[in-house]
Amino acid sequence: MIGYDRQKRANYFHFDEIGKWKKQGWISDAEYRMLDEKLMPRYDSTNFFIRIGLFLLTTVILSAGIGFGGLLVSGIISNSNAWFFCLMAAGGCITVLQKIVIEERNQFRSGMDDAALYGGLQFIFLAFFLLLEDIFFNDPLMISVFCFFFFLVPTRIYLDRLLTAITVFSAYAIFFFALDKLDGLWAAPFLMMAVSAIFYVASKKAIDNTKGLAHEECWWVVKWIAIVMFYAAGNCFVVIELSVELLGIADSSAVPFKWLFYIFTVLVPAAYIYFGLQKKHLALLNIGLLAVAVSVFSIRYYHNYVPIELILIIGGLFLIAIAWLALRYWKTDRKGITIKPDEVADQLIVESLIIDQTLGVQDAPSGFEGGGGKFGGGGASGEF
Amino acid sequence: MRYTLNYLLNSGFIKKEDSEKLNTAHLNKPFSIYWHVRLVLYLGVTLLSGGLGTIIYKNIDSIGHITIVTLIGLLSLSALLYCYKKAPLFSVEKTEAPNPWLDYILLLGVTSFLTFEGYLQYQYDIFGTRYGLATIIPALFLFYLSYRFDHLGVLTMAITLFASWMGIAFTPKELMAANDFSELSLVSTGLSLSALLAVTGYFHSQKNIKAHFTFTYYNFALHLGAIATWGATVSFDYGWVWMALLIPIVGLGYLYSMKENSFYFLLISAIYGYIGVSYWFVQVLVLTDELFMMYLLFFYFIVSAVFGLRFLRKAHKKMTAL
């Protein structure tokens, strides 16, 4: 059998879920232990950091193993038969994944299976590439179609979230390049928004009638991407720059429906935040907040009458004011929303590193860069 | 949630009333926007202090800058005073700010203080040519504030400032890039700072004074120690001897991870340790014949990584067994 065992995988998720209930204090220790025994057999649970370590080490093993094999056949390998050895390597990875990692070691989402799966796919892809390079690997539309089906199959089998994301992006690429073939690129923003809307509705349906938590998580990935892409497709910066680039419009003021995209750029993030709070939808709220920042910079890119420091100060004051209002409004829980944390301790340490990274003061002798030089970036570069 | 609940109910693992109880608990659980509010506040403070810094930078030689600087000084002062008024009193235990608001007001006070102090040094040379003083004084002040208001972010900034006083660039991004550990003086500074931080962290947990600061001290100590050792290894003669210093560093990291159940420390110690051991092996293996060496190298990596996997999984089991 290829893929994971359904019952074990389902129990893995159920066990994860009851762990959360225990943390919330909804079930007692005794109940937890009772359910722990009932939810057998299941795949082993792993911690996030251990998962990174196992992923790295498995990658080392597979690379060294394949390097070892490559060294053995280095005398007979050539341009015409390289695809065969790629398939051998892929076969090796997938066999390791199925026989050792999944069946023998009972691993699911532990880093080991991820590494073996991605390694195997990489070599299958390489084999296809070597075989079919001359036939269709020069047409973006064909590549997109190929990628879509190539990644759809393992996505269906292993229900992996990264593969889901690649598949969804391939689908977007198919629509985009198909439109290009039809000379209809001016309609691309509208088509992308429509596709995102379809993905959103499809994912919502799939999540409502969930067939299991592994499926559900993949559909959540689709949903997040749909939300992001819907905003990106209507963002004025993306549209104007791509129009100039791809439609050959020399002057950015001549982009068709420009005013419409400005409206989208302002309204979509606001709508995301509003509905995110109203429907308690974490994805909408998170992306909405990010989109606000992106929108500010997109619009400023074309309308920079105001100097940067004023934008920073006004923006900063505005954000602080918003937070202040939110803190006042939610002094007590209202409308099912709270400002109290779910879980705190660990994340505060991450936050302290991000603060150090973005507000840090390195140029100390003159001390002048302190707070002055390093702003923005949202602190995404913290290497925790 | 619903899916698991249905499954448990249909399999008869839980009773109907338990399932309903859990479902109501789930539905009544409020939706937390704690991190969103913090993020907005954080971005607000970052933008504001960035803007203020830029304004001074651009107006450094113009007439109006005295006003601006005075305003920034006043902003810092009032932010800090506000914190004194609202924050709980100092305690050796962990103190909770009454709301996220206060944490960021403190941050605003600190960043504007640094801008203010930097400006004074630049324009009026308040510390003269004793540049060290211009760094160590704000560092000490930040240490004081971080203990007074129990703020991990300010503590991290204080450690960074203190390190830069000793000559080491110490933000997560610059630790590797900006330091040239090929000079003996910098390596010994790095190692002694690392030891100092580790001892400080140990002191905190042992005496139970702000014990939750220990993690931050140890974290800096581990990274700095390992990277300084690595720098010495690759740049000095007999570098592999320097690598022996990794043994206590990684060992202590491992012990701490076991004691505190910290998967993060386990991973970091394991990675540094693995790099160290591999370095030794590669050094020995390059002495052999070339093709044979390649085979041995691949063989070594397979075997060592298998051991690494075993080690991590065993440690994980041990830590979750509690």
XYZ file of C-alpha atoms in Angstrom:
706
model
C 0.000 0.000 0.000
C 1.205 3.468 -0.793
C 0.525 6.492 1.399
C -0.367 6.536 5.071
C -2.664 4.270 6.990
C -5.987 6.077 7.345
C -6.878 4.902 10.811
C -3.445 5.684 12.226
C -3.450 9.097 10.625
C -6.937 9.900 11.868
C -5.956 8.877 15.390
C -2.850 11.039 15.161
C -5.058 14.069 14.613
C -7.611 13.059 17.220
C -4.815 12.651 19.748
C -3.475 16.071 18.830
C -6.947 17.507 19.346
C -7.502 15.995 22.790
C -4.083 17.348 23.787
C -5.482 20.815 23.139
C -8.587 20.045 25.174
C -6.416 18.985 28.062
C -4.452 22.231 27.875
C -7.703 24.176 27.939
C -8.766 22.197 30.980
C -11.827 20.791 29.233
C -10.917 17.199 30.042
C -9.223 15.791 33.112
C -5.914 13.955 33.170
C -7.704 10.675 33.719
C -9.983 11.237 30.751
C -6.987 12.210 28.668
C -5.130 9.030 29.573
C -8.221 6.954 28.853
C -8.612 8.498 25.390
C -4.868 8.185 24.805
C -5.212 4.401 25.095
C -8.375 4.256 23.016
C -6.845 6.219 20.142
C -4.519 3.395 19.118
C -2.889 2.530 16.782
C -1.624 5.901 15.639
C 1.447 7.593 14.219
C 3.928 9.060 16.686
C 3.594 12.738 17.531
C 6.585 15.022 17.109
C 7.567 18.409 18.348
C 8.179 21.257 15.914
C 11.905 21.586 16.697
C 12.512 17.846 16.681
C 10.796 17.778 13.320
C 13.306 20.259 11.904
C 16.182 18.148 13.236
C 14.776 14.909 11.853
C 14.151 16.582 8.501
C 17.743 17.795 8.263
C 19.245 14.472 9.307
C 17.055 12.470 6.921
C 18.081 14.808 4.129
C 21.729 14.152 5.032
C 21.175 10.386 4.970
C 19.356 10.401 1.627
C 21.852 12.775 0.007
C 24.797 10.724 1.233
C 23.116 7.498 0.162
C 22.382 8.847 -3.300
C 25.892 10.287 -3.493
C 27.232 6.867 -2.574
C 25.165 5.260 -5.320
C 26.131 7.960 -7.771
C 29.780 7.296 -7.045
C 29.293 3.590 -7.773
C 27.715 4.224 -11.178
C 29.792 7.282 -12.024
C 31.577 5.290 -14.761
C 28.488 4.388 -16.763
C 26.241 7.406 -16.230
C 25.753 9.657 -19.272
C 23.370 12.240 -20.693
C 21.210 9.626 -22.328
C 20.692 7.355 -19.345
C 20.755 9.840 -16.471
C 16.951 9.809 -16.280
C 17.059 6.137 -15.427
C 19.375 6.691 -12.477
C 17.189 9.567 -11.331
C 14.250 7.194 -11.270
C 16.352 4.708 -9.317
C 17.180 7.381 -6.757
C 13.531 8.392 -6.563
C 12.549 4.765 -6.150
C 15.058 4.507 -3.332
C 13.631 7.540 -1.548
C 10.035 6.395 -1.910
C 10.910 2.873 -0.749
C 12.668 4.290 2.299
C 9.610 6.466 2.911
C 7.080 3.647 2.618
C 8.914 0.698 4.088
C 11.134 2.221 6.746
C 9.800 5.621 7.722
C 6.058 4.968 7.573
C 5.630 1.250 8.175
C 8.553 0.366 10.391
C 9.175 3.605 12.286
C 5.562 4.696 12.385
C 6.277 8.292 11.381
C 3.822 10.863 10.137
C 4.694 14.544 9.849
C 7.880 13.917 11.770
C 10.298 15.491 9.322
C 11.606 12.088 8.258
C 8.682 11.354 5.977
C 8.669 14.911 4.632
C 12.339 14.705 3.725
C 11.991 11.324 2.012
C 8.867 12.403 0.116
C 10.313 15.679 -1.143
C 13.586 13.948 -2.033
C 11.790 11.302 -4.043
C 9.602 13.798 -5.897
C 12.623 15.909 -6.712
C 14.263 12.993 -8.507
C 11.100 11.932 -10.333
C 10.720 15.502 -11.505
C 14.328 15.550 -12.634
C 13.811 12.304 -14.554
C 10.782 13.737 -16.349
C 12.690 16.894 -17.063
C 15.597 15.003 -18.626
C 13.257 12.884 -20.733
C 10.821 15.544 -21.886
C 13.006 18.623 -21.909
C 12.934 19.068 -25.680
C 9.285 18.202 -26.119
C 7.501 20.729 -23.969
C 9.690 22.250 -21.298
C 9.913 25.480 -23.243
C 6.268 26.494 -23.031
C 5.139 28.016 -19.711
C 1.571 26.804 -20.159
C 2.674 23.221 -20.723
C 5.013 23.397 -17.738
C 2.190 24.658 -15.538
C -0.146 21.897 -16.692
C 2.579 19.330 -16.130
C 3.389 20.664 -12.649
C -0.276 20.705 -11.720
C -0.778 17.022 -12.477
C 2.686 16.064 -11.286
C 2.059 17.485 -7.818
C -1.649 16.697 -7.684
C -0.998 12.961 -7.529
C 1.290 12.902 -4.452
C -0.878 15.581 -2.849
C -3.848 13.247 -3.096
C -1.842 10.294 -1.810
C 0.095 11.866 1.048
C -2.090 14.906 1.831
C 0.955 17.100 2.326
C 0.427 20.813 2.825
C 3.468 22.080 0.939
C 2.571 19.937 -2.071
C -0.991 21.264 -1.867
C 0.336 24.801 -2.057
C 2.496 23.998 -5.111
C -0.478 22.353 -6.814
C -2.703 25.366 -6.186
C -0.100 27.787 -7.490
C 0.317 25.615 -10.593
C -3.422 25.891 -11.141
C -3.172 29.686 -10.950
C -0.291 29.572 -13.413
C -2.376 27.506 -15.855
C -5.116 30.137 -15.899
C -2.626 32.953 -16.227
C -0.684 31.480 -19.131
C -3.843 30.291 -20.868
C -5.092 33.858 -20.779
C -1.766 34.959 -22.170
C -2.207 32.543 -25.095
C -5.625 34.071 -25.796
C -4.176 37.602 -25.756
C -6.452 38.480 -22.902
C -3.923 39.418 -20.236
C -5.743 42.682 -19.531
C -8.422 40.552 -17.891
C -5.916 38.650 -15.752
C -6.708 40.463 -12.466
C -10.392 39.722 -12.848
C -9.789 36.110 -13.791
C -7.390 35.621 -10.863
C -9.940 37.094 -8.491
C -12.631 34.858 -9.905
C -10.385 31.793 -9.582
C -9.569 32.771 -5.985
C -13.255 33.132 -5.231
C -13.895 29.672 -6.666
C -11.045 28.177 -4.627
C -12.349 29.907 -1.534
C -15.858 28.559 -1.972
C -14.553 25.082 -2.797
C -12.305 25.023 0.261
C -15.113 26.275 2.475
C -17.367 23.481 1.247
C -14.655 20.889 1.683
C -13.900 22.075 5.216
C -17.572 22.105 6.166
C -18.048 18.524 4.979
C -14.674 17.407 6.272
C -13.487 13.905 5.390
C -10.801 13.926 8.045
C -8.360 16.348 9.521
C -5.562 15.632 7.048
C -7.874 16.585 4.169
C -9.109 19.556 6.118
C -5.642 20.971 6.703
C -4.842 20.754 2.992
C -8.035 22.617 2.209
C -7.056 25.239 4.757
C -3.893 25.801 2.727
C -6.064 26.303 -0.365
C -8.198 28.753 1.571
C -5.232 30.829 2.778
C -3.796 30.983 -0.725
C -7.180 31.964 -2.160
C -7.466 34.825 0.341
C -3.951 36.064 -0.368
C -4.294 35.773 -4.135
C -7.649 37.533 -4.181
C -6.020 40.533 -2.561
C -2.824 40.348 -4.620
C -4.751 40.118 -7.906
C -6.493 43.407 -7.194
C -3.557 45.226 -5.603
C -2.734 48.372 -7.559
C 1.029 47.858 -7.405
C 0.848 44.305 -8.740
C -1.595 45.221 -11.487
C 0.155 48.380 -12.664
C 3.661 46.927 -12.620
C 2.606 43.717 -14.350
C 0.645 45.707 -16.928
C 3.689 47.786 -17.721
C 5.829 44.673 -17.857
C 3.565 42.297 -19.771
C 1.153 44.428 -21.779
C 3.861 46.831 -22.855
C 2.008 49.878 -21.629
C 4.723 52.493 -21.479
C 3.030 54.876 -19.114
C 1.662 53.540 -15.862
C -1.140 56.106 -15.949
C -2.610 54.454 -19.043
C -3.376 51.147 -17.319
C -7.035 50.266 -17.926
C -9.408 50.351 -14.934
C -6.688 51.819 -12.756
C -9.147 53.547 -10.448
C -10.860 50.227 -9.850
C -7.667 48.677 -8.516
C -7.066 51.567 -6.165
C -10.495 50.919 -4.736
C -9.684 47.219 -4.373
C -6.382 48.028 -2.669
C -8.147 50.054 -0.012
C -11.360 48.093 0.388
C -10.187 44.488 0.352
C -7.975 44.689 3.496
C -10.654 46.618 5.352
C -13.230 44.013 4.384
C -10.867 41.201 5.421
C -10.360 42.655 8.881
C -14.040 43.387 9.324
C -15.183 39.913 8.306
C -12.248 38.331 10.102
C -13.446 39.805 13.375
C -17.105 39.299 12.665
C -16.810 35.681 11.623
C -13.835 35.021 13.957
C -11.861 33.928 10.942
C -8.172 33.837 11.784
C -6.927 33.621 8.186
C -8.917 36.651 7.073
C -7.806 38.693 10.055
C -4.114 37.844 9.719
C -3.987 38.414 5.993
C -6.085 41.564 6.372
C -3.560 43.054 8.786
C -0.669 42.230 6.484
C -2.610 43.541 3.510
C -3.049 46.916 5.207
C 0.717 47.309 5.394
C 1.149 46.178 1.793
C -1.595 48.565 0.652
C 0.028 51.550 2.331
C 3.314 50.897 0.576
C 1.623 50.114 -2.759
C -0.255 53.397 -2.830
C 2.684 55.373 -1.541
C 4.767 53.996 -4.376
C 2.736 56.058 -6.847
C 1.816 59.002 -4.637
C 4.847 60.057 -2.663
C 4.074 63.708 -1.959
C 4.514 63.115 1.737
C 8.069 62.551 3.017
C 8.842 59.126 4.423
C 9.385 60.218 8.016
C 5.950 61.821 8.193
C 4.381 58.658 6.789
C 6.226 56.638 9.427
C 5.227 58.909 12.271
C 1.622 59.284 11.190
C 1.363 55.584 10.405
C 2.934 54.690 13.736
C 0.628 56.986 15.679
C -2.333 55.670 13.723
C -1.486 52.045 14.512
C -0.863 52.816 18.171
C -4.194 54.654 18.312
C -5.989 51.695 16.723
C -4.420 49.313 19.224
C -5.342 51.636 22.067
C -8.953 51.752 20.926
C -9.022 47.962 20.561
C -7.588 47.545 24.071
C -10.207 49.914 25.489
C -13.031 48.292 23.589
C -12.088 44.767 24.643
C -11.292 45.476 28.269
C -13.864 42.801 28.880
C -14.588 40.110 26.322
C -17.131 41.268 23.794
C -18.828 39.562 20.902
C -16.849 36.417 21.575
C -13.510 38.145 21.121
C -10.864 38.505 23.793
C -7.496 40.223 24.055
C -6.274 37.648 26.522
C -3.737 35.205 25.131
C -4.387 31.550 24.341
C -0.877 30.502 25.263
C 1.953 32.929 25.858
C 5.274 31.900 27.275
C 7.249 30.640 24.288
C 6.130 33.219 21.807
C 7.295 36.077 24.023
C 10.861 34.869 23.526
C 10.437 34.893 19.766
C 9.040 38.385 20.063
C 12.027 39.565 22.096
C 14.370 38.380 19.349
C 12.311 40.129 16.685
C 12.437 43.344 18.697
C 16.194 42.963 18.981
C 16.488 42.369 15.263
C 14.413 45.328 14.160
C 14.892 47.893 16.908
C 18.363 46.727 17.871
C 21.196 49.169 18.361
C 24.443 47.999 16.859
C 26.172 51.183 15.868
C 26.674 52.042 19.448
C 29.680 54.392 19.583
C 27.808 57.052 17.658
C 24.600 55.446 18.850
C 22.834 57.335 16.195
C 21.328 54.569 14.150
C 19.425 53.578 17.260
C 15.841 53.266 16.160
C 16.639 55.449 13.196
C 18.138 53.148 10.658
C 16.332 49.898 11.123
C 12.622 49.874 10.761
C 10.031 48.043 8.766
C 10.313 44.530 7.496
C 7.834 43.454 10.097
C 10.588 41.488 11.785
C 10.185 38.483 9.545
C 13.903 37.791 9.688
C 14.121 36.694 13.308
C 16.181 33.536 13.301
C 14.634 31.849 16.273
C -12.852 19.775 16.767
C -16.295 18.758 15.550
C -14.816 15.919 13.549
C -12.865 14.496 16.469
C -15.871 14.905 18.731
C -18.113 13.001 16.321
C -15.548 10.259 15.982
C -15.106 9.854 19.726
C -18.862 9.851 20.224
C -19.593 7.376 17.432
C -16.887 5.008 18.638
C -18.352 5.152 22.106
C -15.192 6.537 23.705
C -17.046 9.409 25.341
C -20.594 9.806 26.546
C -23.206 12.000 24.928
C -23.283 14.554 27.750
C -19.477 14.834 27.750
C -19.535 15.527 24.049
C -22.129 18.236 24.499
C -20.153 19.744 27.353
C -17.018 19.840 25.212
C -18.908 21.310 22.295
C -20.292 24.165 24.391
C -16.851 24.789 25.870
C -15.495 25.005 22.332
C -18.250 27.321 21.141
C -17.956 29.577 24.185
C -14.205 29.880 23.957
C -13.534 33.478 22.966
C -11.504 34.195 19.860
C -8.167 35.648 20.961
C -6.751 38.676 19.140
C -3.941 39.077 21.699
C -1.180 38.633 19.133
C -2.898 40.856 16.608
C -3.106 43.729 19.051
C 0.514 43.179 20.018
C 1.583 43.110 16.385
C -0.251 46.348 15.620
C 1.275 48.003 18.680
C 4.703 46.694 17.815
C 4.466 47.945 14.227
C 3.190 51.285 15.490
C 6.125 51.700 17.868
C 8.610 50.569 15.216
C 7.276 52.982 12.622
C 7.069 55.849 15.082
C 10.612 55.473 16.383
C 11.859 54.939 12.838
C 10.137 58.138 11.768
C 11.541 60.108 14.677
C 15.035 58.832 13.984
C 14.757 59.768 10.321
C 13.471 63.247 11.139
C 16.491 63.971 13.326
C 18.826 62.451 10.808
C 17.501 64.680 8.031
C 17.367 67.850 10.129
C 20.619 67.418 11.964
C 22.057 70.722 10.766
C 18.936 72.806 10.525
C 17.592 75.242 13.074
C 14.485 73.382 14.164
C 16.274 70.295 15.327
C 16.649 71.390 18.960
C 12.876 71.411 19.241
C 12.599 67.978 17.720
C 15.262 66.539 19.993
C 13.646 68.072 23.041
C 10.352 66.582 21.953
C 11.892 63.138 21.606
C 13.493 63.443 25.027
C 10.169 64.464 26.504
C 8.416 61.596 24.716
C 10.886 59.138 26.191
C 10.605 60.630 29.647
C 6.830 60.659 29.654
C 6.615 57.108 28.320
C 8.928 55.883 31.078
C 7.106 57.870 33.755
C 3.832 56.424 32.551
C 5.274 52.942 32.957
C 6.416 53.739 36.489
C 2.940 54.907 37.340
C 1.026 52.001 35.869
C 3.297 48.981 36.076
C 3.314 46.626 39.039
C 6.140 47.081 41.557
C 9.424 45.273 41.113
C 9.452 41.671 42.164
C 11.963 38.867 41.763
C 9.112 36.777 40.425
C 7.661 37.165 36.977
C 5.343 40.177 36.948
C 2.552 40.505 34.446
C 1.895 43.853 32.852
C -1.784 44.694 33.347
C -2.203 44.773 29.555
C -0.085 44.569 26.391
C -0.251 48.347 26.077
C 2.320 48.953 28.798
C 4.962 46.683 27.240
C 4.963 48.759 24.104
C 4.903 52.110 25.829
C 8.067 50.963 27.562
C 9.491 49.941 24.202
C 8.642 53.355 22.790
C 10.311 55.006 25.780
C 13.415 52.877 25.324
C 13.804 53.426 21.585
C 13.259 57.169 21.862
C 15.712 57.264 24.777
C 18.328 55.596 22.583
C 17.689 58.045 19.761
C 17.915 60.925 22.222
C 21.101 59.677 23.834
C 22.695 58.956 20.473
C 21.886 62.440 19.313
C 23.369 64.062 22.412
C 26.577 62.108 21.965
C 26.742 62.971 18.275
C 26.039 66.656 18.657
C 27.431 67.622 22.050
C 29.839 64.783 22.818
C 28.412 64.393 26.292
C 30.665 61.435 26.880
C 33.522 63.050 24.996
C 35.777 60.581 23.268
C 35.056 57.850 25.786
C 32.822 56.061 23.311
C 32.628 53.081 25.601
C 30.683 55.117 28.108
C 28.170 56.098 25.450
C 27.331 52.420 25.033
C 27.666 50.980 28.483
C 25.513 53.605 30.190
C 22.441 53.002 28.020
C 23.132 49.258 28.258
C 23.045 49.392 32.054
C 19.980 51.597 31.973
C 18.237 49.109 29.691
C 19.204 46.238 31.995
C 17.693 48.164 34.864
C 14.474 48.855 32.937
C 14.129 45.255 31.799
C 14.297 44.019 35.400
C 12.118 46.778 36.752
C 9.345 46.207 34.209
C 10.025 42.554 33.451
C 10.428 42.978 29.702
C 12.196 40.306 27.665
C 12.474 42.527 24.587
C 14.302 45.249 26.496
C 16.516 42.636 28.151
C 17.490 41.318 24.732
C 18.305 44.835 23.558
C 20.347 45.416 26.704
C 22.384 42.248 26.145
C 22.979 43.303 22.541
C 24.160 46.745 23.639
C 26.383 45.220 26.304
C 27.906 42.889 23.715
C 28.532 45.776 21.358
C 30.288 47.552 24.220
C 32.589 44.525 24.318
C 32.999 44.770 20.548
C 30.653 42.092 19.282
C 27.739 42.658 16.938
C 25.044 40.562 18.425
C 21.659 40.699 16.755
C 20.485 37.344 15.436
C 21.205 38.391 11.874
C 24.617 39.926 12.449
C 26.112 37.351 14.778
C 27.546 35.424 11.853
C 27.894 38.138 9.247
C 29.351 41.127 11.046
C 31.903 39.505 13.358
C 35.282 38.417 12.144
C 36.222 35.646 14.525
C 39.637 35.188 12.962
C 41.194 37.462 15.545
C 42.177 35.903 18.798
C 41.032 38.894 20.822
C 37.516 38.713 19.403
C 37.312 34.969 19.960
C 38.369 35.281 23.578
C 35.956 38.178 24.084
C 33.180 36.104 22.555
C 33.963 33.092 24.692
C 34.237 35.049 27.918
C 31.010 36.918 27.178
C 29.368 33.587 26.461
C 30.610 32.205 29.774
C 29.500 35.350 31.577
C 26.005 35.121 30.095
C 25.769 31.452 30.974
C 26.810 32.112 34.580
C 24.356 34.991 34.811
C 21.580 32.782 33.505
C 22.493 30.042 35.959
C 22.497 32.547 38.808
C 18.996 33.690 37.871
C 17.508 30.219 37.888
C 19.441 29.143 40.977
C 18.550 32.116 43.145
C 15.085 32.287 41.609
C 15.485 35.910 40.613
C 13.526 36.499 37.428
C 14.043 32.836 36.624
C 12.283 33.209 33.273
C 15.164 35.398 32.041
C 17.446 32.358 32.154
C 16.346 31.123 28.756
C 17.339 34.379 27.059
C 20.778 34.431 28.709
C 21.445 30.787 27.869
C 20.240 31.252 24.327
C 22.726 34.044 23.682
C 25.477 32.156 25.503
C 24.975 29.005 23.431
C 24.953 30.720 20.058
C 27.803 33.077 20.813
C 29.974 30.347 22.330
C 29.392 27.927 19.459
C 29.955 30.502 16.736
C 33.080 31.931 18.366
C 34.459 28.394 18.650
C 33.602 27.734 15.034
C 35.315 30.954 13.958
C 38.455 29.982 15.878
C 38.380 26.491 14.392
C 38.326 27.562 10.777
C 40.822 30.400 11.080
C 43.608 29.276 13.429
C 46.278 26.612 13.143
C 45.332 23.438 14.985
C 41.736 24.661 14.713
C 40.364 21.234 15.535
C 41.715 21.615 19.060
C 39.581 24.702 19.478
C 36.600 22.607 18.463
C 36.995 20.729 21.748
C 35.528 23.800 23.419
C 32.236 22.815 21.805
C 31.987 19.808 24.108
C 31.158 21.767 27.275
C 29.007 24.255 25.358
C 26.901 21.645 23.620
C 26.885 19.412 26.688
C 25.506 22.144 28.894
C 22.949 23.006 26.241
C 21.838 19.380 26.191
C 21.611 19.183 29.974
C 19.537 22.333 30.068
C 17.202 21.072 27.356
C 16.638 17.886 29.344
C 16.058 19.765 32.565
C 13.631 22.289 31.127
C 12.121 20.112 28.393
C 13.262 22.649 25.833
C 13.083 21.128 22.354
C 14.609 24.271 20.956
C 17.790 23.883 23.014
C 17.941 20.209 22.161
C 17.814 20.959 18.438
C 20.357 23.778 18.565
C 22.808 21.794 20.706
C 22.402 18.774 18.440
C 23.056 20.830 15.306
C 26.180 22.489 16.710
C 27.394 19.177 18.078
C 26.814 17.391 14.780
C 28.673 20.085 12.865
C 31.579 19.815 15.308
C 31.872 16.025 15.106
C 31.543 16.076 11.327
C 34.288 18.662 11.116
C 36.629 16.383 13.040
C 35.828 13.401 10.839
C 36.244 15.332 7.625
C 39.606 16.636 8.856
C 40.776 13.095 9.453
C 39.291 11.700 6.236
C 40.922 14.198 3.890
C 44.240 12.633 4.819
C 43.316 9.453 2.905
C 43.301 8.673 -0.807
C 40.784 10.744 -2.733
C 38.276 8.255 -4.134
C 38.381 6.094 -1.051
C 37.822 9.217 0.996
C 34.630 10.021 -0.909
C 33.220 6.597 -0.129
C 34.186 6.934 3.502
C 32.678 10.399 3.637
C 29.295 9.264 2.351
C 29.451 6.283 4.644
C 30.257 8.504 7.601
C 27.338 10.829 6.881
C 24.866 7.984 6.565
C 25.959 6.310 9.775
C 26.287 9.507 11.784
C 22.919 10.835 10.645
C 21.254 7.540 11.550
C 22.740 7.895 15.018
C 21.582 11.500 15.070
C 18.035 10.424 14.237
C 18.094 7.839 16.993
C 19.440 10.331 19.471
C 16.810 12.960 18.677
C 13.948 10.488 18.774
C 15.133 9.003 22.041
C 15.533 12.426 23.596
C 12.091 13.384 22.357
C 10.592 10.261 23.911
C 12.346 10.963 27.186
C 11.128 14.534 27.268
C 7.513 13.728 26.431
C 7.347 10.726 28.744
C 6.673 12.929 31.751
